[in-house]
Coordinates of C-alpha atoms and ligand atoms in Angstrom, one line a residue:
M194 CA -6.2 5.8 -34.3
P195 CA -8.7 8.6 -35.3
P196 CA -7.8 12.3 -34.1
V197 CA -10.1 12.0 -30.4
T198 CA -12.5 14.9 -28.9
P199 CA -9.9 15.9 -25.4
P200 CA -11.5 14.1 -22.2
K201 CA -13.4 16.5 -20.1
T202 CA -13.7 14.4 -17.2
F203 CA -11.3 11.5 -16.1
R204 CA -11.5 8.7 -13.3
V205 CA -8.3 7.5 -12.8
K206 CA -8.8 3.5 -11.0
S207 CA -6.1 2.6 -8.6
F208 CA -5.0 -1.6 -7.4
G209 CA -2.3 -3.7 -5.3
C210 CA -1.1 -1.6 -3.1
Q211 CA -0.5 1.6 -0.9
M212 CA 2.2 3.3 -3.5
N213 CA -0.6 2.4 -6.3
A214 CA -3.1 4.7 -4.2
Y215 CA 0.3 7.2 -3.6
D216 CA 0.9 7.2 -8.3
G217 CA -3.8 7.0 -8.5
E218 CA -3.7 10.1 -6.3
R219 CA -0.2 12.2 -8.4
M220 CA -2.4 11.4 -11.5
A221 CA -5.5 13.0 -10.6
D222 CA -4.0 15.6 -9.7
L223 CA -1.5 16.2 -13.5
L224 CA -5.2 15.4 -14.9
S225 CA -6.6 17.6 -13.1
A226 CA -4.5 20.7 -13.6
Q227 CA -5.3 19.7 -16.8
G228 CA -7.8 21.3 -16.5
I229 CA -9.7 17.9 -16.3
A230 CA -11.8 17.0 -13.9
P231 CA -12.9 13.8 -12.1
A232 CA -15.9 12.4 -13.2
P233 CA -18.5 12.8 -11.2
E234 CA -19.4 9.1 -8.9
G235 CA -21.8 6.3 -10.7
E236 CA -21.0 8.4 -14.5
N237 CA -18.9 7.5 -17.1
A238 CA -15.6 8.8 -17.7
E239 CA -14.1 10.4 -20.9
L240 CA -10.3 8.9 -19.6
V241 CA -9.8 6.2 -17.5
V242 CA -6.7 4.9 -16.0
L243 CA -6.8 1.8 -15.2
N244 CA -3.6 2.0 -12.6
T245 CA -2.3 -1.6 -12.2
C246 CA -0.6 -4.2 -10.0
H247 CA 1.4 -6.7 -11.6
I248 CA 2.0 -9.4 -7.8
R249 CA 0.0 -12.3 -8.7
E250 CA -1.2 -13.9 -11.8
K251 CA -4.8 -12.7 -11.2
A252 CA -4.2 -9.1 -10.3
A253 CA -2.6 -8.7 -14.2
E254 CA -5.0 -10.4 -15.7
K255 CA -7.9 -7.7 -14.0
V256 CA -6.8 -5.3 -16.6
Y257 CA -7.3 -6.7 -19.7
S258 CA -10.6 -8.2 -18.7
D259 CA -11.6 -4.6 -16.6
I260 CA -10.6 -3.0 -20.1
G261 CA -13.5 -5.2 -22.2
R262 CA -15.4 -3.9 -19.6
L263 CA -15.0 0.2 -20.4
V264 CA -14.7 -0.5 -24.7
K265 CA -17.9 -2.1 -23.7
A266 CA -20.0 -0.1 -21.8
G267 CA -18.7 2.6 -24.2
D268 CA -20.8 1.3 -27.1
E269 CA -23.5 0.9 -24.3
A270 CA -23.0 4.9 -24.1
G271 CA -22.1 5.4 -28.0
R272 CA -19.4 7.0 -27.2
R273 CA -16.1 4.7 -26.2
P274 CA -13.4 6.0 -23.7
L275 CA -9.7 7.1 -23.9
I276 CA -8.2 4.3 -22.0
A277 CA -4.4 4.4 -21.0
V278 CA -2.9 1.6 -19.0
A279 CA -0.1 2.9 -15.8
G280 CA 1.2 0.5 -13.2
C281 CA 3.4 -1.7 -12.8
V282 CA 1.4 -3.5 -15.3
A283 CA 2.5 -1.8 -17.4
Q284 CA 5.6 -1.4 -16.9
A285 CA 5.6 -5.2 -17.2
E286 CA 3.5 -6.6 -20.0
G287 CA 3.2 -2.6 -22.2
E288 CA 4.6 -4.2 -25.8
E289 CA 1.6 -7.2 -24.7
I290 CA -1.0 -4.4 -24.0
M291 CA -0.9 -2.7 -27.1
S292 CA -0.8 -5.5 -29.2
R293 CA -3.4 -7.4 -26.8
A294 CA -5.6 -4.5 -25.7
P295 CA -5.9 -2.0 -29.8
A296 CA -8.7 0.0 -27.2
V297 CA -5.2 0.8 -25.0
S298 CA -4.1 4.3 -26.2
M299 CA -1.3 4.9 -23.7
V300 CA 0.9 2.8 -21.5
V301 CA 2.5 3.8 -19.2
G302 CA 4.8 2.6 -16.5
P303 CA 5.1 4.3 -12.5
Q304 CA 8.1 6.0 -13.3
A305 CA 7.0 7.8 -15.9
Y306 CA 3.8 9.3 -15.3
H307 CA 4.5 12.9 -14.9
R308 CA 4.7 12.2 -18.8
L309 CA 0.5 11.2 -18.6
P310 CA -0.1 15.1 -20.0
A311 CA 2.7 14.9 -23.5
M312 CA 0.7 11.5 -24.0
L313 CA -2.7 12.8 -23.8
E314 CA -1.9 15.1 -26.2
Q315 CA -0.7 13.1 -29.3
A316 CA -3.7 10.3 -27.9
L317 CA -5.9 13.0 -29.3
R318 CA -3.8 13.3 -32.1
G319 CA -4.8 10.0 -32.8
E320 CA -1.7 8.1 -31.8
R321 CA -1.0 5.2 -29.8
A322 CA 1.6 6.4 -26.8
S323 CA 3.6 4.3 -24.8
D324 CA 6.3 5.1 -22.4
T325 CA 8.0 2.5 -19.2
D326 CA 11.5 5.0 -18.7
M327 CA 12.5 4.5 -15.4
P328 CA 14.1 7.3 -15.5
P329 CA 15.0 8.5 -11.0
I330 CA 13.2 10.9 -8.9
A331 CA 12.7 13.4 -12.5
K332 CA 9.0 12.2 -11.6
F333 CA 8.9 14.0 -8.7
D334 CA 10.3 16.9 -9.8
A335 CA 7.7 17.4 -12.6
L336 CA 4.4 17.3 -10.8
P337 CA 2.2 19.7 -9.1
A338 CA 2.7 20.7 -6.0
R339 CA 0.1 18.7 -3.4
R340 CA -3.5 20.2 -2.9
R341 CA -5.3 18.1 -2.5
S342 CA -5.8 16.1 1.1
G343 CA -8.0 13.5 2.9
P344 CA -7.5 13.2 6.4
S345 CA -5.1 10.8 6.2
A346 CA -2.6 11.2 4.1
F347 CA 0.2 8.8 1.5
L348 CA 3.1 10.3 1.4
T349 CA 6.0 7.7 -1.4
V350 CA 9.5 8.7 0.2
Q351 CA 11.0 5.3 -0.8
E352 CA 10.8 4.2 -4.4
G353 CA 12.1 0.1 -6.0
C354 CA 14.0 -2.6 -4.1
D355 CA 16.8 -4.1 -4.8
K356 CA 15.9 -7.6 -2.6
F357 CA 14.6 -9.6 -5.3
C358 CA 12.9 -12.1 -3.4
T359 CA 12.6 -14.8 -5.7
Y360 CA 9.2 -14.6 -6.1
C361 CA 8.7 -11.0 -6.6
V362 CA 8.0 -8.7 -9.8
V363 CA 8.9 -5.8 -7.4
P364 CA 12.3 -5.3 -8.3
Y365 CA 11.7 -5.9 -12.6
T366 CA 8.2 -3.5 -11.7
R367 CA 9.9 -0.1 -10.0
G368 CA 13.5 -0.7 -11.0
A369 CA 16.1 0.1 -8.3
E370 CA 15.7 1.6 -4.4
I371 CA 15.7 5.6 -5.1
S372 CA 15.1 7.6 -1.6
R373 CA 13.0 11.0 -2.6
P374 CA 14.7 13.8 -0.9
F375 CA 14.1 15.7 3.1
K376 CA 13.8 18.4 2.2
D377 CA 11.9 17.4 -1.4
L378 CA 9.5 15.6 1.7
V379 CA 8.9 17.7 4.8
T380 CA 7.7 20.2 2.0
E381 CA 4.9 17.5 1.2
A382 CA 4.2 16.8 4.2
E383 CA 3.7 20.1 5.5
K384 CA 1.7 20.4 1.7
L385 CA -0.6 17.9 3.5
V386 CA -1.0 19.8 6.3
E387 CA -1.9 22.0 5.0
A388 CA -4.5 20.8 2.8
G389 CA -5.8 19.5 6.0
A390 CA -3.9 15.6 6.4
C391 CA -4.2 15.1 10.6
E392 CA -1.7 11.8 9.6
I393 CA 0.5 11.0 7.2
T394 CA 1.9 7.1 6.0
L395 CA 5.2 7.6 4.8
L396 CA 5.3 5.0 1.2
G397 CA 8.1 2.5 0.1
Q398 CA 8.4 -0.5 -1.1
N399 CA 11.1 -0.9 1.6
V400 CA 10.2 2.3 3.9
N401 CA 12.9 2.0 6.5
A402 CA 15.1 1.4 3.9
W403 CA 14.8 5.1 3.6
S404 CA 18.0 7.0 3.9
G405 CA 19.3 11.0 3.9
E406 CA 20.6 14.3 4.3
D407 CA 18.9 16.7 6.4
Q408 CA 18.9 20.7 6.3
A409 CA 22.2 20.8 8.6
G410 CA 23.5 17.4 6.3
R411 CA 23.8 14.9 8.5
A412 CA 23.2 11.3 7.1
I413 CA 20.1 10.2 7.9
G414 CA 17.1 7.4 8.2
L415 CA 13.6 6.5 8.3
D416 CA 13.8 7.6 12.0
G417 CA 15.6 11.1 11.2
L418 CA 12.6 12.2 8.3
I419 CA 10.1 10.9 11.1
R420 CA 11.5 13.2 13.8
A421 CA 11.4 15.8 11.4
I422 CA 7.9 15.5 10.4
A423 CA 6.3 15.0 13.9
K424 CA 7.3 19.1 14.1
L425 CA 5.3 20.0 11.8
P426 CA 2.8 20.8 14.8
D427 CA -1.0 20.9 12.7
L428 CA 0.5 16.5 12.5
Q429 CA -1.5 14.5 14.5
R430 CA 0.2 11.4 13.7
I431 CA 3.0 9.0 11.8
R432 CA 3.3 6.1 9.9
Y433 CA 4.9 4.5 7.6
M434 CA 4.7 1.2 5.1
T435 CA 6.1 -1.5 3.6
S436 CA 9.6 -1.8 6.1
H437 CA 12.0 -4.9 5.7
P438 CA 13.0 -7.1 8.1
T439 CA 17.7 -6.6 7.1
D440 CA 16.7 -2.2 7.3
V441 CA 15.2 -2.1 10.3
T442 CA 17.7 -0.5 12.7
D443 CA 17.8 0.9 16.3
G444 CA 16.9 4.3 15.6
L445 CA 13.3 3.1 14.0
I446 CA 12.7 0.9 17.0
A447 CA 14.2 2.7 19.8
A448 CA 11.7 6.6 18.0
H449 CA 8.9 4.1 17.9
G450 CA 9.3 4.6 22.2
E451 CA 10.7 8.3 22.0
I452 CA 8.3 10.2 18.3
D453 CA 4.2 10.3 19.9
K454 CA 2.9 10.7 17.1
L455 CA 4.1 7.9 15.6
M456 CA 1.8 5.5 15.9
P457 CA 2.3 2.2 18.0
F458 CA 1.9 -0.2 14.3
L459 CA 4.5 -2.2 12.6
H460 CA 4.1 -4.2 9.1
L461 CA 6.8 -6.1 8.9
P462 CA 6.1 -9.1 6.3
V463 CA 7.8 -12.3 7.5
Q464 CA 6.4 -14.6 4.3
S465 CA 7.6 -17.9 6.3
G466 CA 8.0 -19.5 9.1
S467 CA 9.9 -21.8 8.1
D468 CA 14.6 -21.1 7.7
R469 CA 14.5 -23.4 4.7
V470 CA 11.6 -22.0 2.5
L471 CA 13.1 -18.2 3.4
K472 CA 16.2 -18.3 1.8
A473 CA 15.5 -19.9 -1.0
M474 CA 13.4 -16.6 -0.8
N475 CA 16.1 -14.6 -0.9
R476 CA 14.8 -12.7 2.6
S477 CA 18.6 -12.5 4.0
H478 CA 16.3 -12.9 7.3
T479 CA 15.7 -16.4 9.7
A480 CA 12.5 -16.8 11.4
D481 CA 14.3 -16.4 14.3
S482 CA 16.1 -12.8 13.5
Y483 CA 12.5 -12.3 13.1
L484 CA 11.1 -12.9 15.8
K485 CA 13.7 -10.8 17.9
L486 CA 12.7 -7.5 15.9
I487 CA 9.9 -8.1 17.3
E488 CA 10.1 -8.8 21.1
R489 CA 12.5 -5.7 20.9
F490 CA 9.9 -3.4 18.9
R491 CA 7.5 -4.5 21.9
A492 CA 10.0 -3.8 24.2
A493 CA 10.5 -0.1 22.9
R494 CA 6.2 0.6 22.7
P495 CA 4.5 -2.2 24.5
G496 CA 1.1 -2.9 22.2
I497 CA 2.5 -1.9 19.2
A498 CA 0.3 -3.5 16.9
V499 CA 2.5 -5.7 14.5
S500 CA 1.2 -7.0 11.3
G501 CA 3.1 -8.4 8.8
D502 CA 2.5 -10.6 4.9
F503 CA 3.0 -14.1 4.4
I504 CA 3.5 -16.8 1.0
V505 CA 1.9 -20.0 1.6
G506 CA 2.7 -23.3 -1.2
F507 CA 5.9 -21.2 -1.8
P508 CA 7.7 -23.8 -4.7
G509 CA 8.7 -27.2 -2.8
E510 CA 7.1 -26.3 0.9
T511 CA 6.2 -29.4 2.6
E512 CA 3.8 -29.7 5.5
A513 CA 6.0 -29.9 8.0
E514 CA 7.7 -26.4 6.9
F515 CA 4.4 -24.9 6.2
E516 CA 3.4 -25.5 9.9
E517 CA 6.3 -24.2 10.8
T518 CA 4.3 -20.5 9.6
L519 CA 1.4 -21.5 10.7
Q520 CA 3.6 -21.6 14.5
L521 CA 5.6 -18.6 14.1
V522 CA 1.8 -16.8 13.7
D523 CA 0.9 -17.9 17.8
T524 CA 4.2 -16.7 18.5
V525 CA 4.1 -13.3 17.0
G526 CA -0.3 -13.2 17.9
Y527 CA -0.4 -10.9 14.8
A528 CA -3.1 -7.6 14.8
Q529 CA -3.6 -8.1 11.3
A530 CA -1.4 -10.0 8.1
F531 CA -2.4 -10.5 4.3
S532 CA -1.6 -14.2 3.7
F533 CA -1.6 -15.3 -0.3
N534 CA -1.0 -17.9 -2.0
Y535 CA 1.2 -18.1 -4.9
S536 CA 1.6 -16.8 -7.6
P537 CA 4.3 -17.5 -10.4
R538 CA 5.8 -15.1 -11.5
P539 CA 6.9 -14.2 -15.5
G540 CA 10.5 -13.6 -14.9
T541 CA 10.9 -14.4 -11.6
P542 CA 13.8 -17.1 -10.7
A543 CA 11.0 -19.0 -8.7
A544 CA 8.3 -19.0 -11.7
S545 CA 11.2 -22.0 -12.4
M546 CA 11.5 -23.5 -10.2
D547 CA 11.1 -27.5 -9.9
N548 CA 8.3 -28.2 -7.0
H549 CA 5.5 -26.6 -7.7
L550 CA 2.1 -26.8 -5.6
S551 CA -1.6 -27.5 -6.8
A552 CA -4.3 -25.6 -5.9
Q553 CA -5.2 -28.0 -3.4
V554 CA -2.5 -28.6 -1.3
M555 CA -2.7 -24.8 -0.6
Q556 CA -5.7 -23.4 -0.2
P557 CA -6.6 -26.0 2.8
R558 CA -3.1 -24.2 3.8
L559 CA -3.1 -20.7 3.5
Q560 CA -7.2 -21.5 4.5
R561 CA -5.7 -22.4 7.7
L562 CA -4.0 -20.0 8.2
Q563 CA -6.7 -17.4 7.8
A564 CA -8.3 -18.8 10.2
A565 CA -5.6 -18.7 13.0
I566 CA -4.9 -15.2 11.4
N567 CA -8.6 -14.1 12.0
R568 CA -7.7 -15.4 15.4
D569 CA -5.7 -13.5 16.9
Q570 CA -7.4 -10.5 14.9
L571 CA -10.1 -11.1 16.8
A572 CA -8.2 -12.3 20.0
F573 CA -6.3 -8.9 19.7
N574 CA -9.7 -6.3 19.1
Q575 CA -11.1 -7.9 21.2
A576 CA -8.1 -6.6 23.9
S577 CA -9.2 -3.4 23.2
V578 CA -13.0 -4.1 24.5
G579 CA -13.7 -1.4 27.3
K580 CA -10.8 1.5 26.6
T581 CA -11.2 4.5 24.8
V582 CA -9.6 5.8 22.3
P583 CA -8.5 8.9 19.8
V584 CA -10.7 7.8 16.2
L585 CA -9.5 9.9 13.4
I586 CA -12.4 9.2 11.1
E587 CA -12.0 8.6 7.6
R588 CA -15.4 8.7 5.5
R589 CA -18.5 8.0 7.0
G590 CA -20.8 4.8 7.6
K591 CA -23.7 2.7 5.9
L592 CA -26.3 4.3 7.8
P593 CA -27.3 8.2 8.8
G594 CA -25.2 9.6 11.5
Q595 CA -22.1 6.1 11.0
W596 CA -18.4 8.1 11.3
L597 CA -16.0 5.8 10.1
G598 CA -12.4 5.6 11.4
K599 CA -9.7 4.9 12.6
S600 CA -7.3 4.0 16.1
P601 CA -4.2 4.2 16.5
W602 CA -3.1 0.6 15.9
L603 CA -4.7 1.4 12.9
Q604 CA -8.3 -0.9 13.7
S605 CA -11.3 0.1 12.0
V606 CA -13.3 1.1 14.4
W607 CA -17.6 2.4 14.0
F608 CA -19.7 5.2 15.3
D609 CA -22.7 6.7 15.7
G610 CA -22.4 10.4 16.3
D611 CA -22.3 14.9 15.3
H612 CA -19.5 14.4 13.4
A613 CA -17.1 15.6 10.4
I614 CA -14.1 13.7 8.2
G615 CA -11.4 14.3 9.7
D616 CA -12.6 14.9 13.6
M617 CA -10.2 13.0 15.9
V618 CA -12.2 11.5 18.5
E619 CA -12.2 10.2 21.9
V620 CA -15.0 6.4 21.7
E621 CA -15.6 3.6 23.9
L622 CA -14.5 0.2 22.3
I623 CA -17.2 -1.3 22.9
E624 CA -17.2 -4.8 20.7
A625 CA -15.4 -6.3 18.8
G626 CA -14.8 -7.8 15.1
P627 CA -12.4 -9.4 13.6
N628 CA -12.2 -7.1 11.6
S629 CA -13.6 -3.8 12.8
L630 CA -15.0 -2.5 16.2
E631 CA -18.2 -0.8 17.5
G632 CA -17.1 2.3 19.4
R633 CA -19.2 4.7 21.5
K634 CA -18.3 8.3 21.5
K635 CA -17.1 9.0 25.4
M636 CA -19.1 11.0 27.0
A637 CA -18.6 14.2 29.1
V638 CA -18.7 13.0 32.7
A639 CA -19.9 15.8 34.6
A640 CA -18.7 17.3 38.0
Ligands
SAH739 N1 8.0 -5.2 -0.5 C1 6.9 -5.5 0.6 C2 6.3 -5.8 0.1 C3 6.3 -6.2 -1.1 S1 4.3 -7.0 -2.4 C4 7.2 -6.9 1.7 O1 9.5 -7.5 1.2 O2 7.9 -7.1 1.8 C5 3.6 -7.4 -0.7 C6 3.3 -8.6 -1.0 O3 2.8 -9.4 -2.1 C7 4.6 -9.9 0.1 O4 4.8 -9.1 1.0 C8 4.1 -11.2 -0.2 O5 3.3 -11.4 0.9 C9 3.1 -10.7 -1.4 N2 3.4 -11.5 -2.7 C10 4.4 -11.2 -3.5 N3 4.2 -11.0 -4.6 C11 3.8 -12.8 -5.0 C12 3.7 -13.4 -5.5 N4 4.4 -14.6 -6.6 N5 3.2 -15.0 -5.1 C13 1.8 -14.7 -4.2 N6 2.2 -13.5 -2.8 C14 3.1 -12.4 -3.4
SF4_740 FE1 9.0 -8.1 -3.5 FE2 11.4 -9.0 -1.8 FE3 11.1 -6.4 -2.8 FE4 9.4 -7.3 -1.1 S1 11.4 -7.1 -0.3 S2 9.2 -5.5 -2.7 S3 8.8 -9.2 -1.7 S4 11.4 -8.3 -3.7
F3S741 FE1 1.8 -4.4 -7.1 FE2 3.6 -3.1 -8.0 FE3 2.5 -2.7 -5.5 S1 3.0 -5.2 -8.2 S2 1.8 -4.3 -4.6 S3 0.8 -2.3 -7.7 S4 4.5 -2.4 -6.4

């Protein structure tokens, strides 16, 4: 490749989970520190980072179509952008990307992106650069301090996964479970709050596997970290995701009843309601043990919103086993949930199992499951109508004077008024749909 003139603008496009969104923000921080500016909305960027997701086949294929689109747009504009592929596809298919997509100059894995500035220098010399090493923690130490934040910020506290669910690529793309040190996390949380965050969501592929030592050297778990961060006076809300049923502790359940700033929301994926399928997935919990956990969370924090993830059509799933999933949904009454058709991932044990189901079998099951989830989401939202709740404004709505924010239960609420992003507004909920609620700003009652 010939040498390239240094890019003046960049864009990071993140796909997949919130941890990827966090990484995307950190890559943007790194590039800004190099003097490269974020490209204005609607304009082509001179450097594009595709921060990819490998969790399902469709997500992974997307990267190649995105590269094609960038090349075409660049050719039309007379200058191709420098392209970096980051994230989990970079980790899993780095070499393949290099050979299949000559327009890509840099391939950087999720644990190596702190080296992006050095890789960029290499790319500017006309050399293609690839780094998919997995040095634990080094990345975080090498990142600049947080200086920017929206009202709701992500903070990665734990990375990687040792659970090896048989369908999942994460243990391979993100490596072994590691917890970031307590002190670093408290410092990063302080910086985020100074930069304007009112809400922090603690992130991890298995966030409740986080463990560390507090300032006194005592061993603590995620609940201890939440307690420490709750002491930051200007921080108003704390959330965490994603949790694994096996790593739920008594302390975490109790925290929901004791810490006001910890929002009444729990994302606890179950994947299936069938114990046979759960075993084949290597999930290490049963439908019943999962339901018992939910009951305990509900006892600690009545009204807590429960969210989950489901996979439909795992190899060998029978109609009766699928119906057990529907039954579990009926029992839990989810406030929201994500559901996906099973997607075989290269190198995972499930990919080589027998009895893969066809799309014709999976699709109607997925539709039935999603109808059940939608019904429960709507019911959860309808039960909130008439309540007045604090809403944290995250962005403008589509119409002038309209605002969009989140309730404590992570419901999207839109309403009109004279406000600003980051305001916490008392809003009366007046109408519910399955995915959002309409609100009205509570008027002060005259004495
Ligand atoms: N660590 C989290 C979730 C990680 S991936 C957990 O253990 O639950 C996010 C979701 O993607 C998973 O919960 C699962 O529902 C879905 N998923 C993962 N691998 C998948 C696959 N091969 N096919 C379909 N969905 C998958
Ligand atoms: Fe994947 Fe299972 Fe780990 Fe979640 S717990 S990231 S689903 S292997
Ligand atoms: Fe996707 Fe990687 Fe997250 S595979 S879901 S971006 S951990």
